[in-house]
PDB file of N, CA and C in Angstrom:
ATOM      1  N   ALA N  17      -1.287   5.649  13.470  1.00  0.00           N
ATOM      2  CA  ALA N  17      -1.413   5.315  12.093  1.00  0.00           C
ATOM      3  C   ALA N  17      -2.454   5.227  11.080  1.00  0.00           C
ATOM      4  N   ILE N  18      -3.447   5.813  12.086  1.00  0.00           N
ATOM      5  CA  ILE N  18      -4.793   6.339  11.635  1.00  0.00           C
ATOM      6  C   ILE N  18      -4.672   7.492  10.442  1.00  0.00           C
ATOM      7  N   CYS N  19      -3.909   8.655  11.547  1.00  0.00           N
ATOM      8  CA  CYS N  19      -3.667   9.796  10.640  1.00  0.00           C
ATOM      9  C   CYS N  19      -2.551   9.838   9.411  1.00  0.00           C
ATOM     10  N   VAL N  20      -1.833   9.190   9.943  1.00  0.00           N
ATOM     11  CA  VAL N  20      -0.565   8.928   8.631  1.00  0.00           C
ATOM     12  C   VAL N  20      -1.076   8.565   7.787  1.00  0.00           C
ATOM     13  N   GLY N  21      -2.459   7.024   8.037  1.00  0.00           N
ATOM     14  CA  GLY N  21      -2.757   6.895   6.611  1.00  0.00           C
ATOM     15  C   GLY N  21      -3.512   7.797   5.749  1.00  0.00           C
ATOM     16  N   ALA N  22      -4.487   8.472   6.818  1.00  0.00           N
ATOM     17  CA  ALA N  22      -5.493   9.083   6.228  1.00  0.00           C
ATOM     18  C   ALA N  22      -4.502  10.539   5.616  1.00  0.00           C
ATOM     19  N   HIS N  23      -3.648  10.605   5.688  1.00  0.00           N
ATOM     20  CA  HIS N  23      -2.822  11.874   5.298  1.00  0.00           C
ATOM     21  C   HIS N  23      -2.456  11.275   3.965  1.00  0.00           C
ATOM     22  N   ILE N  24      -1.716   9.869   3.923  1.00  0.00           N
ATOM     23  CA  ILE N  24      -0.981   9.286   2.428  1.00  0.00           C
ATOM     24  C   ILE N  24      -2.447   9.241   1.508  1.00  0.00           C
ATOM     25  N   TYR N  25      -3.738   8.841   2.335  1.00  0.00           N
ATOM     26  CA  TYR N  25      -4.965   8.474   1.380  1.00  0.00           C
ATOM     27  C   TYR N  25      -5.156  10.233   1.072  1.00  0.00           C
ATOM     28  N   HIS N  26      -5.323  10.990   1.475  1.00  0.00           N
ATOM     29  CA  HIS N  26      -5.788  12.733   0.918  1.00  0.00           C
ATOM     30  C   HIS N  26      -4.666  12.606  -0.217  1.00  0.00           C
ATOM     31  N   ALA N  27      -3.375  12.586   0.308  1.00  0.00           N
ATOM     32  CA  ALA N  27      -2.325  12.806  -0.706  1.00  0.00           C
ATOM     33  C   ALA N  27      -2.508  12.333  -2.362  1.00  0.00           C
ATOM     34  N   PHE N  28      -2.673  11.009  -2.130  1.00  0.00           N
ATOM     35  CA  PHE N  28      -2.530  10.492  -3.261  1.00  0.00           C
ATOM     36  C   PHE N  28      -4.056  10.503  -3.924  1.00  0.00           C
ATOM     37  N   PHE N  29      -5.422  10.531  -3.466  1.00  0.00           N
ATOM     38  CA  PHE N  29      -6.700  10.160  -3.829  1.00  0.00           C
ATOM     39  C   PHE N  29      -7.443  11.293  -3.541  1.00  0.00           C
ATOM     40  N   LYS N  30      -7.166  12.278  -2.966  1.00  0.00           N
ATOM     41  CA  LYS N  30      -7.624  13.521  -3.103  1.00  0.00           C
ATOM     42  C   LYS N  30      -9.224  13.263  -2.656  1.00  0.00           C
ATOM     43  N   LYS N  31      -9.919  14.375  -3.402  1.00  0.00           N
ATOM     44  CA  LYS N  31     -11.532  13.829  -3.132  1.00  0.00           C
ATOM     45  C   LYS N  31     -11.932  12.992  -4.667  1.00  0.00           C
ATOM     46  N   THR N  32     -11.395  13.052  -5.368  1.00  0.00           N
ATOM     47  CA  THR N  32     -11.925  12.274  -6.726  1.00  0.00           C
ATOM     48  C   THR N  32     -11.613  10.924  -6.345  1.00  0.00           C
ATOM     49  N   LYS N  33     -10.815  10.254  -5.193  1.00  0.00           N
ATOM     50  CA  LYS N  33     -10.297   9.049  -5.056  1.00  0.00           C
ATOM     51  C   LYS N  33      -9.963   8.347  -6.300  1.00  0.00           C
ATOM     52  N   LYS N  34      -8.929   9.059  -7.046  1.00  0.00           N
ATOM     53  CA  LYS N  34      -8.370   8.589  -8.442  1.00  0.00           C
ATOM     54  C   LYS N  34      -6.825   9.181  -8.076  1.00  0.00           C
ATOM     55  N   LEU N  35      -5.855   8.456  -8.314  1.00  0.00           N
ATOM     56  CA  LEU N  35      -4.325   8.508  -8.738  1.00  0.00           C
ATOM     57  C   LEU N  35      -4.038  10.153  -8.873  1.00  0.00           C
ATOM     58  N   GLU N  36      -3.206  10.812  -8.600  1.00  0.00           N
ATOM     59  CA  GLU N  36      -3.060  11.965  -9.515  1.00  0.00           C
ATOM     60  C   GLU N  36      -1.443  11.870  -9.573  1.00  0.00           C
ATOM     61  N   VAL N  37      -1.189  11.071 -10.578  1.00  0.00           N
ATOM     62  CA  VAL N  37       0.223  10.827 -10.832  1.00  0.00           C
ATOM     63  C   VAL N  37       0.708  11.503 -12.045  1.00  0.00           C
ATOM     64  N   LYS N  38       1.393  12.545 -11.632  1.00  0.00           N
ATOM     65  CA  LYS N  38       1.940  13.478 -13.079  1.00  0.00           C
ATOM     66  C   LYS N  38       2.509  12.805 -14.107  1.00  0.00           C
ATOM     67  N   LYS N  39       3.662  12.151 -13.741  1.00  0.00           N
ATOM     68  CA  LYS N  39       4.688  11.022 -14.628  1.00  0.00           C
ATOM     69  C   LYS N  39       5.292  10.255 -13.662  1.00  0.00           C
ATOM     70  N   PRO N  40       5.860   9.161 -14.039  1.00  0.00           N
ATOM     71  CA  PRO N  40       6.395   7.783 -13.710  1.00  0.00           C
ATOM     72  C   PRO N  40       7.813   8.482 -13.037  1.00  0.00           C
ATOM     73  N   SER N  41       8.431   9.079 -13.615  1.00  0.00           N
ATOM     74  CA  SER N  41       9.966   9.877 -13.345  1.00  0.00           C
ATOM     75  C   SER N  41       9.699  10.838 -12.410  1.00  0.00           C
ATOM     76  N   ASP N  42       8.666  11.247 -11.797  1.00  0.00           N
ATOM     77  CA  ASP N  42       8.546  11.787 -10.455  1.00  0.00           C
ATOM     78  C   ASP N  42       8.871  11.060  -9.494  1.00  0.00           C
ATOM     79  N   TYR N  43       8.839   9.465  -9.235  1.00  0.00           N
ATOM     80  CA  TYR N  43       8.704   8.909  -8.290  1.00  0.00           C
ATOM     81  C   TYR N  43      10.693   7.825  -8.520  1.00  0.00           C
ATOM     82  N   ASN N  44      10.943   7.638  -7.193  1.00  0.00           N
ATOM     83  CA  ASN N  44      12.352   6.683  -7.130  1.00  0.00           C
ATOM     84  C   ASN N  44      12.438   5.628  -7.641  1.00  0.00           C
ATOM     85  N   LYS N  45      12.725   5.114  -8.642  1.00  0.00           N
ATOM     86  CA  LYS N  45      12.739   3.626  -8.885  1.00  0.00           C
ATOM     87  C   LYS N  45      12.848   2.670  -7.676  1.00  0.00           C
ATOM     88  N   ARG N  46      13.226   3.363  -6.595  1.00  0.00           N
ATOM     89  CA  ARG N  46      14.003   2.407  -5.475  1.00  0.00           C
ATOM     90  C   ARG N  46      12.716   2.823  -4.231  1.00  0.00           C
ATOM     91  N   SER N  47      11.978   3.562  -4.554  1.00  0.00           N
ATOM     92  CA  SER N  47      11.061   3.682  -3.465  1.00  0.00           C
ATOM     93  C   SER N  47      10.058   2.761  -3.031  1.00  0.00           C
ATOM     94  N   VAL N  48       9.884   2.486  -1.444  1.00  0.00           N
ATOM     95  CA  VAL N  48       9.360   1.181  -1.261  1.00  0.00           C
ATOM     96  C   VAL N  48       8.475   1.678  -0.147  1.00  0.00           C
ATOM     97  N   ILE N  49       7.108   1.570   0.291  1.00  0.00           N
ATOM     98  CA  ILE N  49       6.138   2.122   0.959  1.00  0.00           C
ATOM     99  C   ILE N  49       5.517   0.505   1.585  1.00  0.00           C
ATOM    100  N   VAL N  50       5.720   0.178   2.891  1.00  0.00           N
ATOM    101  CA  VAL N  50       5.036  -1.003   4.131  1.00  0.00           C
ATOM    102  C   VAL N  50       3.678  -0.276   4.571  1.00  0.00           C
ATOM    103  N   VAL N  51       2.565  -0.947   4.139  1.00  0.00           N
ATOM    104  CA  VAL N  51       1.754  -0.826   4.715  1.00  0.00           C
ATOM    105  C   VAL N  51       1.054  -1.944   5.603  1.00  0.00           C
ATOM    106  N   THR N  52       0.491  -1.799   6.577  1.00  0.00           N
ATOM    107  CA  THR N  52       0.455  -2.496   7.501  1.00  0.00           C
ATOM    108  C   THR N  52      -1.209  -3.334   7.587  1.00  0.00           C
ATOM    109  N   GLY N  53      -1.892  -3.677   8.086  1.00  0.00           N
ATOM    110  CA  GLY N  53      -3.237  -4.263   8.530  1.00  0.00           C
ATOM    111  C   GLY N  53      -4.127  -4.161   6.740  1.00  0.00           C
ATOM    112  N   CYS N  54      -3.446  -4.884   5.993  1.00  0.00           N
ATOM    113  CA  CYS N  54      -3.555  -5.068   4.541  1.00  0.00           C
ATOM    114  C   CYS N  54      -5.113  -6.153   4.460  1.00  0.00           C
ATOM    115  N   ASP N  55      -4.999  -7.017   5.483  1.00  0.00           N
ATOM    116  CA  ASP N  55      -5.741  -7.964   5.316  1.00  0.00           C
ATOM    117  C   ASP N  55      -7.545  -7.757   4.755  1.00  0.00           C
ATOM    118  N   THR N  56      -7.818  -6.437   5.023  1.00  0.00           N
ATOM    119  CA  THR N  56      -9.437  -5.780   4.684  1.00  0.00           C
ATOM    120  C   THR N  56      -9.491  -4.652   4.889  1.00  0.00           C
ATOM    121  N   GLY N  57     -10.133  -3.420   4.730  1.00  0.00           N
ATOM    122  CA  GLY N  57     -10.451  -2.729   4.680  1.00  0.00           C
ATOM    123  C   GLY N  57      -9.513  -1.414   4.078  1.00  0.00           C
ATOM    124  N   PHE N  58      -9.058  -0.367   5.105  1.00  0.00           N
ATOM    125  CA  PHE N  58      -8.265   0.696   4.625  1.00  0.00           C
ATOM    126  C   PHE N  58      -6.775   0.649   4.109  1.00  0.00           C
ATOM    127  N   GLY N  59      -6.127  -0.769   4.869  1.00  0.00           N
ATOM    128  CA  GLY N  59      -4.868  -0.831   4.077  1.00  0.00           C
ATOM    129  C   GLY N  59      -4.734  -1.846   3.243  1.00  0.00           C
ATOM    130  N   ASN N  60      -5.961  -2.812   3.233  1.00  0.00           N
ATOM    131  CA  ASN N  60      -5.873  -3.124   1.381  1.00  0.00           C
ATOM    132  C   ASN N  60      -5.869  -2.684   0.399  1.00  0.00           C
ATOM    133  N   LEU N  61      -7.158  -1.238   0.403  1.00  0.00           N
ATOM    134  CA  LEU N  61      -7.380  -0.781  -0.261  1.00  0.00           C
ATOM    135  C   LEU N  61      -6.093   0.233  -0.619  1.00  0.00           C
ATOM    136  N   LEU N  62      -5.703   0.678  -0.063  1.00  0.00           N
ATOM    137  CA  LEU N  62      -4.404   1.735   0.081  1.00  0.00           C
ATOM    138  C   LEU N  62      -3.405   0.801  -0.377  1.00  0.00           C
ATOM    139  N   SER N  63      -2.874  -0.333  -0.070  1.00  0.00           N
ATOM    140  CA  SER N  63      -2.150  -1.277  -0.797  1.00  0.00           C
ATOM    141  C   SER N  63      -2.189  -1.211  -2.680  1.00  0.00           C
ATOM    142  N   LYS N  64      -3.470  -2.109  -2.757  1.00  0.00           N
ATOM    143  CA  LYS N  64      -3.846  -1.875  -4.171  1.00  0.00           C
ATOM    144  C   LYS N  64      -3.727  -0.277  -5.103  1.00  0.00           C
ATOM    145  N   GLU N  65      -4.469   0.463  -4.326  1.00  0.00           N
ATOM    146  CA  GLU N  65      -3.953   1.578  -5.495  1.00  0.00           C
ATOM    147  C   GLU N  65      -2.755   2.301  -5.351  1.00  0.00           C
ATOM    148  N   LEU N  66      -1.326   2.313  -4.107  1.00  0.00           N
ATOM    149  CA  LEU N  66      -0.610   2.346  -4.378  1.00  0.00           C
ATOM    150  C   LEU N  66       0.441   1.213  -5.382  1.00  0.00           C
ATOM    151  N   ALA N  67      -0.091   0.663  -5.559  1.00  0.00           N
ATOM    152  CA  ALA N  67       0.287  -0.914  -6.511  1.00  0.00           C
ATOM    153  C   ALA N  67       0.152  -0.008  -7.977  1.00  0.00           C
ATOM    154  N   LYS N  68      -0.591   0.737  -8.260  1.00  0.00           N
ATOM    155  CA  LYS N  68      -1.048   1.098  -9.704  1.00  0.00           C
ATOM    156  C   LYS N  68       0.314   2.325  -9.979  1.00  0.00           C
ATOM    157  N   ILE N  69       1.149   2.925  -8.652  1.00  0.00           N
ATOM    158  CA  ILE N  69       1.893   3.639  -9.043  1.00  0.00           C
ATOM    159  C   ILE N  69       3.286   2.934  -9.627  1.00  0.00           C
ATOM    160  N   PRO N  70       3.514   3.890 -10.841  1.00  0.00           N
ATOM    161  CA  PRO N  70       4.801   2.713 -11.064  1.00  0.00           C
ATOM    162  C   PRO N  70       6.217   3.367 -10.472  1.00  0.00           C
ATOM    163  N   GLY N  71       6.938   2.013 -10.732  1.00  0.00           N
ATOM    164  CA  GLY N  71       8.156   2.408  -9.860  1.00  0.00           C
ATOM    165  C   GLY N  71       8.004   2.469  -8.281  1.00  0.00           C
ATOM    166  N   LEU N  72       6.973   2.146  -7.438  1.00  0.00           N
ATOM    167  CA  LEU N  72       6.634   2.502  -6.563  1.00  0.00           C
ATOM    168  C   LEU N  72       6.439   0.798  -6.009  1.00  0.00           C
ATOM    169  N   VAL N  73       7.087   0.471  -5.250  1.00  0.00           N
ATOM    170  CA  VAL N  73       7.107  -0.906  -4.399  1.00  0.00           C
ATOM    171  C   VAL N  73       6.203  -1.208  -3.049  1.00  0.00           C
ATOM    172  N   VAL N  74       5.399  -2.246  -3.236  1.00  0.00           N
ATOM    173  CA  VAL N  74       4.367  -2.071  -2.155  1.00  0.00           C
ATOM    174  C   VAL N  74       4.461  -3.434  -1.385  1.00  0.00           C
ATOM    175  N   VAL N  75       5.161  -3.097  -0.036  1.00  0.00           N
ATOM    176  CA  VAL N  75       5.132  -4.179   0.489  1.00  0.00           C
ATOM    177  C   VAL N  75       3.844  -3.860   1.970  1.00  0.00           C
ATOM    178  N   SER N  76       2.918  -5.033   1.810  1.00  0.00           N
ATOM    179  CA  SER N  76       1.789  -5.360   2.727  1.00  0.00           C
ATOM    180  C   SER N  76       1.878  -6.297   3.590  1.00  0.00           C
ATOM    181  N   LEU N  77       1.239  -6.108   4.982  1.00  0.00           N
ATOM    182  CA  LEU N  77       1.781  -6.750   6.022  1.00  0.00           C
ATOM    183  C   LEU N  77       0.319  -7.497   6.206  1.00  0.00           C
ATOM    184  N   CYS N  78       0.006  -8.993   6.220  1.00  0.00           N
ATOM    185  CA  CYS N  78      -1.084  -9.306   6.306  1.00  0.00           C
ATOM    186  C   CYS N  78      -1.254 -10.488   7.696  1.00  0.00           C
ATOM    187  N   LEU N  79      -2.028 -10.192   8.290  1.00  0.00           N
ATOM    188  CA  LEU N  79      -2.599 -11.383   9.374  1.00  0.00           C
ATOM    189  C   LEU N  79      -2.639 -13.170   8.844  1.00  0.00           C
ATOM    190  N   THR N  80      -3.001 -13.192   7.643  1.00  0.00           N
ATOM    191  CA  THR N  80      -3.559 -14.389   7.063  1.00  0.00           C
ATOM    192  C   THR N  80      -3.003 -14.480   6.063  1.00  0.00           C
ATOM    193  N   ALA N  81      -2.745 -16.080   5.663  1.00  0.00           N
ATOM    194  CA  ALA N  81      -1.834 -16.081   4.478  1.00  0.00           C
ATOM    195  C   ALA N  81      -2.570 -15.745   3.096  1.00  0.00           C
ATOM    196  N   ALA N  82      -4.168 -15.966   3.206  1.00  0.00           N
ATOM    197  CA  ALA N  82      -5.018 -16.230   2.218  1.00  0.00           C
ATOM    198  C   ALA N  82      -5.125 -14.790   1.762  1.00  0.00           C
ATOM    199  N   ALA N  83      -5.165 -13.277   2.556  1.00  0.00           N
ATOM    200  CA  ALA N  83      -5.096 -11.924   2.348  1.00  0.00           C
ATOM    201  C   ALA N  83      -3.377 -11.800   1.958  1.00  0.00           C
ATOM    202  N   ALA N  84      -2.548 -12.487   2.114  1.00  0.00           N
ATOM    203  CA  ALA N  84      -1.070 -12.267   1.168  1.00  0.00           C
ATOM    204  C   ALA N  84      -1.198 -12.819   0.074  1.00  0.00           C
ATOM    205  N   GLU N  85      -1.824 -13.761  -0.061  1.00  0.00           N
ATOM    206  CA  GLU N  85      -1.768 -14.472  -1.441  1.00  0.00           C
ATOM    207  C   GLU N  85      -2.573 -13.869  -2.242  1.00  0.00           C
ATOM    208  N   GLU N  86      -4.253 -13.172  -1.998  1.00  0.00           N
ATOM    209  CA  GLU N  86      -4.376 -12.066  -2.575  1.00  0.00           C
ATOM    210  C   GLU N  86      -4.176 -11.140  -3.230  1.00  0.00           C
ATOM    211  N   LEU N  87      -2.947 -10.807  -2.445  1.00  0.00           N
ATOM    212  CA  LEU N  87      -2.811  -8.893  -2.877  1.00  0.00           C
ATOM    213  C   LEU N  87      -1.069  -9.855  -3.589  1.00  0.00           C
ATOM    214  N   ARG N  88      -0.839 -10.682  -3.677  1.00  0.00           N
ATOM    215  CA  ARG N  88       0.284 -10.975  -4.470  1.00  0.00           C
ATOM    216  C   ARG N  88      -0.685 -10.958  -6.119  1.00  0.00           C
ATOM    217  N   THR N  89      -1.259 -11.290  -6.236  1.00  0.00           N
ATOM    218  CA  THR N  89      -2.173 -11.044  -7.327  1.00  0.00           C
ATOM    219  C   THR N  89      -1.941 -10.117  -7.796  1.00  0.00           C
ATOM    220  N   TRP N  90      -1.679  -8.666  -7.443  1.00  0.00           N
ATOM    221  CA  TRP N  90      -1.979  -7.304  -7.670  1.00  0.00           C
ATOM    222  C   TRP N  90      -0.309  -7.130  -8.124  1.00  0.00           C
ATOM    223  N   GLY N  91       0.638  -8.018  -7.878  1.00  0.00           N
ATOM    224  CA  GLY N  91       2.297  -7.625  -7.650  1.00  0.00           C
ATOM    225  C   GLY N  91       2.524  -7.112  -6.814  1.00  0.00           C
ATOM    226  N   ILE N  92       1.769  -7.007  -5.949  1.00  0.00           N
ATOM    227  CA  ILE N  92       2.093  -6.531  -4.208  1.00  0.00           C
ATOM    228  C   ILE N  92       3.051  -7.642  -3.689  1.00  0.00           C
ATOM    229  N   HIS N  93       4.118  -7.119  -3.243  1.00  0.00           N
ATOM    230  CA  HIS N  93       4.775  -7.934  -1.865  1.00  0.00           C
ATOM    231  C   HIS N  93       4.316  -8.156  -0.913  1.00  0.00           C
ATOM    232  N   SER N  94       3.998  -9.426  -0.478  1.00  0.00           N
ATOM    233  CA  SER N  94       2.872  -9.517   0.833  1.00  0.00           C
ATOM    234  C   SER N  94       3.678 -10.339   1.522  1.00  0.00           C
ATOM    235  N   VAL N  95       3.464 -10.077   3.116  1.00  0.00           N
ATOM    236  CA  VAL N  95       4.252 -10.881   3.907  1.00  0.00           C
ATOM    237  C   VAL N  95       2.853 -10.929   4.872  1.00  0.00           C
ATOM    238  N   GLN N  96       2.657 -12.494   5.535  1.00  0.00           N
ATOM    239  CA  GLN N  96       2.161 -13.084   6.805  1.00  0.00           C
ATOM    240  C   GLN N  96       2.566 -12.770   7.891  1.00  0.00           C
ATOM    241  N   CYS N  97       2.002 -11.581   8.585  1.00  0.00           N
ATOM    242  CA  CYS N  97       3.086 -10.855   9.572  1.00  0.00           C
ATOM    243  C   CYS N  97       2.358 -10.661  10.836  1.00  0.00           C
ATOM    244  N   ASP N  98       2.257 -10.685  12.123  1.00  0.00           N
ATOM    245  CA  ASP N  98       1.382 -10.134  12.946  1.00  0.00           C
ATOM    246  C   ASP N  98       2.279  -8.775  13.615  1.00  0.00           C
ATOM    247  N   VAL N  99       2.295  -7.802  13.790  1.00  0.00           N
ATOM    248  CA  VAL N  99       3.159  -6.452  14.152  1.00  0.00           C
ATOM    249  C   VAL N  99       3.073  -6.574  15.427  1.00  0.00           C
ATOM    250  N   THR N 100       2.526  -7.129  15.908  1.00  0.00           N
ATOM    251  CA  THR N 100       2.322  -7.234  17.849  1.00  0.00           C
ATOM    252  C   THR N 100       3.022  -8.363  18.386  1.00  0.00           C
ATOM    253  N   LYS N 101       3.400  -9.164  17.175  1.00  0.00           N
ATOM    254  CA  LYS N 101       4.656 -10.008  18.208  1.00  0.00           C
ATOM    255  C   LYS N 101       6.076  -9.657  17.266  1.00  0.00           C
ATOM    256  N   ASP N 102       6.756  -9.850  18.191  1.00  0.00           N
ATOM    257  CA  ASP N 102       8.107  -9.465  18.133  1.00  0.00           C
ATOM    258  C   ASP N 102       9.308 -10.513  17.315  1.00  0.00           C
ATOM    259  N   GLU N 103       8.767 -11.702  17.095  1.00  0.00           N
ATOM    260  CA  GLU N 103       9.432 -12.855  16.362  1.00  0.00           C
ATOM    261  C   GLU N 103       8.723 -12.692  14.863  1.00  0.00           C
ATOM    262  N   ASP N 104       7.322 -11.938  14.528  1.00  0.00           N
ATOM    263  CA  ASP N 104       6.984 -11.636  13.027  1.00  0.00           C
ATOM    264  C   ASP N 104       7.931 -10.472  12.744  1.00  0.00           C
ATOM    265  N   VAL N 105       8.363  -9.477  13.454  1.00  0.00           N
ATOM    266  CA  VAL N 105       8.764  -8.094  12.770  1.00  0.00           C
ATOM    267  C   VAL N 105      10.014  -8.442  12.619  1.00  0.00           C
TER     268      VAL N 105
END
């Protein structure tokens, strides 16, 4: 998961840590990305940066309701979920 996250981070932010979006039509309007571990740290940052891409739907999975609510203020679909529990997934 860390390798995939690092690859996504590098692909979108490169060395400048800024989005490199050429034009909104480059993205399928139905594209959805799910990010886990979004309470703090890398998952939280990645969700917020991906949410800036027009046409991309971001779904963030958080352990706490407070973190999920905070991400909703960014226009991110966030869910309180523990991916280690089958009943949550």
